[in-house]
Short mmCIF file of C-alpha atoms in Angstrom, two decimals:
data_model
loop_
_atom_site.label_atom_id
_atom_site.label_comp_id
_atom_site.label_asym_id
_atom_site.label_seq_id
_atom_site.Cartn_x
_atom_site.Cartn_y
_atom_site.Cartn_z
CA MET L 16 5.29 3.65 12.56
CA GLU L 17 5.03 7.41 12.01
CA ASN L 18 5.29 9.09 8.61
CA PHE L 19 8.75 9.90 7.30
CA TYR L 20 9.75 12.06 4.34
CA LYS L 21 12.95 11.68 2.34
CA VAL L 22 15.43 14.53 2.71
CA GLY L 23 18.48 13.02 1.02
CA THR L 24 20.56 10.07 -0.10
CA ILE L 25 24.01 9.21 1.23
CA VAL L 26 26.04 9.02 -1.97
CA ASN L 27 29.57 8.66 -0.62
CA THR L 28 31.96 9.17 2.25
CA GLN L 29 34.00 12.35 2.71
CA GLY L 30 37.49 12.10 4.18
CA LEU L 31 38.49 9.73 6.97
CA GLN L 32 36.63 11.28 9.94
CA GLY L 33 33.21 9.68 9.39
CA GLU L 34 31.61 12.37 7.26
CA VAL L 35 29.24 11.50 4.41
CA ARG L 36 28.09 13.25 1.27
CA VAL L 37 24.32 13.62 1.15
CA LEU L 38 22.53 14.53 -2.07
CA PRO L 39 19.58 16.59 -0.80
CA SER L 40 16.05 16.00 -2.04
CA THR L 41 14.34 18.35 0.34
CA ASP L 42 13.09 21.81 0.94
CA PHE L 43 14.85 23.64 3.76
CA ALA L 44 18.09 21.68 3.28
CA ASN L 45 20.04 24.10 5.50
CA GLU L 46 17.76 23.22 8.41
CA ARG L 47 17.68 19.49 7.68
CA PHE L 48 21.47 19.15 7.75
CA SER L 49 22.29 21.66 10.50
CA LYS L 50 23.76 20.86 13.89
CA GLY L 51 21.24 19.19 16.20
CA ALA L 52 18.81 18.06 13.48
CA VAL L 53 17.47 14.53 13.98
CA LEU L 54 17.10 12.37 10.88
CA ALA L 55 16.13 8.73 10.43
CA LEU L 56 18.32 6.35 8.44
CA PHE L 57 16.67 3.87 6.06
CA ASP L 58 18.42 1.13 4.10
CA ASP L 59 18.05 0.35 0.40
CA LYS L 60 14.96 -1.78 1.16
CA ASP L 61 13.35 1.21 2.93
CA ASP L 62 13.72 -0.44 6.34
CA TYR L 63 14.28 1.87 9.30
CA ILE L 64 17.79 1.48 10.75
CA GLN L 65 18.24 4.17 13.41
CA ASP L 66 17.91 7.84 14.27
CA LEU L 67 20.91 10.06 13.55
CA LYS L 68 21.76 13.40 15.13
CA VAL L 69 23.63 15.87 12.94
CA LYS L 70 26.89 17.00 14.53
CA SER L 71 27.77 19.28 11.60
CA GLY L 72 26.73 19.92 8.03
CA ARG L 73 27.90 22.16 5.24
CA LEU L 74 26.98 22.74 1.63
CA GLN L 75 29.65 21.71 -0.86
CA LYS L 76 28.72 22.14 -4.52
CA ASN L 77 25.41 20.27 -5.01
CA PHE L 78 25.55 18.08 -1.90
CA TYR L 79 25.91 18.41 1.86
CA VAL L 80 28.87 17.08 3.82
CA VAL L 81 27.34 15.79 7.05
CA LYS L 82 28.87 14.38 10.22
CA PHE L 83 26.54 12.44 12.47
CA GLU L 84 27.13 12.00 16.20
CA GLY L 85 28.71 8.66 17.10
CA PHE L 86 30.50 8.11 13.78
CA TYR L 87 34.22 8.89 13.96
CA HIS L 88 35.86 7.01 11.10
CA ILE L 89 35.23 6.25 7.45
CA ASN L 90 34.72 2.57 8.39
CA ASP L 91 31.73 3.57 10.55
CA VAL L 92 29.84 5.13 7.63
CA GLU L 93 31.03 3.38 4.47
CA LYS L 94 28.30 0.74 4.70
CA TYR L 95 25.62 3.47 4.50
CA LYS L 96 26.34 4.48 0.88
CA GLY L 97 23.04 4.42 -1.00
CA TYR L 98 20.99 4.67 2.19
CA VAL L 99 18.34 7.36 2.60
CA VAL L 100 17.88 9.90 5.38
CA LYS L 101 14.37 11.02 6.23
CA ILE L 102 12.66 13.38 8.63
CA ALA L 103 9.77 12.36 10.85
CA GLN L 104 6.53 14.22 10.22
CA GLU L 105 6.50 15.36 13.84
CA ASN L 106 9.82 17.18 13.28
CA GLN L 107 8.47 19.31 10.44
CA GLU L 108 7.67 22.90 11.30
CA GLU L 109 4.46 24.71 10.44
CA LEU L 110 4.77 26.72 7.25
CA ASN L 111 3.48 30.14 6.27
CA ASP L 112 0.74 30.60 3.67
CA GLY L 113 2.10 29.95 0.20
CA GLU L 114 4.84 27.63 1.47
CA PHE L 115 4.68 23.89 0.93
CA TYR L 116 6.72 20.82 1.73
CA TYR L 117 7.94 18.91 -1.30
CA HIS L 118 5.95 15.82 -0.35
CA GLU L 119 2.78 17.94 -0.44
CA ILE L 120 3.46 19.05 -4.03
CA ILE L 121 5.06 16.01 -5.67
CA GLY L 122 2.35 13.84 -7.20
CA SER L 123 -0.12 16.72 -7.59
CA ASP L 124 -2.09 17.02 -10.81
CA VAL L 125 -1.40 20.14 -12.85
CA TYR L 126 -4.21 21.92 -14.71
CA GLU L 127 -4.33 24.80 -17.15
CA ASN L 128 -7.82 26.17 -17.81
CA ASP L 129 -9.29 23.07 -16.09
CA ILE L 130 -7.47 20.75 -18.52
CA LEU L 131 -5.14 18.18 -16.96
CA ILE L 132 -1.66 18.62 -18.41
CA GLY L 133 0.38 16.31 -16.18
CA GLN L 134 1.64 15.51 -12.72
CA ILE L 135 4.49 17.01 -10.69
CA SER L 136 7.27 14.43 -10.48
CA GLU L 137 10.08 16.36 -8.79
CA ILE L 138 11.20 19.78 -7.65
CA LEU L 139 14.47 21.36 -8.72
CA GLN L 140 16.34 24.18 -6.96
CA PRO L 141 18.42 25.85 -9.66
CA GLY L 142 18.59 29.30 -8.13
CA ALA L 143 16.22 32.11 -7.24
CA ASN L 144 13.05 29.99 -7.24
CA ASP L 145 12.05 26.33 -7.34
CA VAL L 146 11.20 24.66 -10.63
CA TRP L 147 8.45 22.03 -10.68
CA VAL L 148 8.94 19.19 -13.16
CA VAL L 149 5.63 18.15 -14.75
CA LYS L 150 5.44 14.68 -16.36
CA ARG L 151 3.17 14.69 -19.40
CA LYS L 152 1.90 11.80 -21.50
CA GLY L 153 3.44 11.71 -24.95
CA LYS L 154 5.39 14.95 -24.43
CA ARG L 155 8.64 16.10 -22.87
CA ASP L 156 8.63 17.06 -19.22
CA LEU L 157 7.50 20.62 -18.61
CA LEU L 158 9.63 22.78 -16.31
CA LEU L 159 7.46 25.26 -14.41
CA PRO L 160 9.06 28.00 -12.32
CA TYR L 161 7.32 28.48 -8.98
CA ILE L 162 6.44 32.14 -9.51
CA PRO L 163 3.07 33.91 -9.16
CA PRO L 164 2.38 34.52 -12.87
CA VAL L 165 2.78 30.78 -13.58
CA VAL L 166 1.46 29.01 -10.46
CA LEU L 167 -2.00 30.43 -9.87
CA LYS L 168 -3.37 28.19 -7.13
CA VAL L 169 -2.17 25.24 -5.06
CA ASP L 170 -4.72 23.01 -3.31
CA VAL L 171 -2.69 20.63 -1.16
CA ALA L 172 -5.77 18.77 0.09
CA LYS L 173 -6.93 17.98 -3.46
CA HIS L 174 -3.38 17.48 -4.83
CA ARG L 175 -4.18 20.03 -7.52
CA VAL L 176 -2.13 22.87 -8.97
CA ASP L 177 -3.61 25.42 -11.39
CA VAL L 178 -1.15 27.13 -13.71
CA ASP L 179 -0.90 29.59 -16.57
CA ILE L 180 1.86 28.42 -18.89
CA MET L 181 3.56 31.57 -20.11
CA GLU L 182 4.68 31.84 -23.71
CA GLY L 183 8.08 30.22 -24.15
CA LEU L 184 7.77 27.72 -21.30
CA ASP L 185 6.24 24.98 -23.46
CA ASP L 186 8.42 24.83 -26.57
#
């Protein structure tokens, strides 16, 4: 089976017409949940269920309201609460230099001055730029904004990120 990457979790239904609320966990969420996008549905045991084609999708607060082709009533989708939608690796587009897919960054080791400070556990999207959450042993998580003065170098192949923690970020 090909590689798949999580793009969201179905957290609830929306209305009676077969729409679902998807909590995104992806970069490029607008593309992932736009008309015509093909996603794969996985159950709570991470077993592949079927491919889904997006009929419509719109952002509503912190989640997407998505209607998939072939689902017309709440009863058609209610059983999928808690299921995960993923994208096949073959459906990912090539990125420009300096752009990365979440799955390429999450799990990377983070270094400052060649000293390991932790590992990226998740990526947040609070506004103007992404924030990388760094898990550290014996310390609180470190929130690093993905901006040039902080993130100096990303080596996807080595799963390594070099940073310069600006004053005030590590209080």
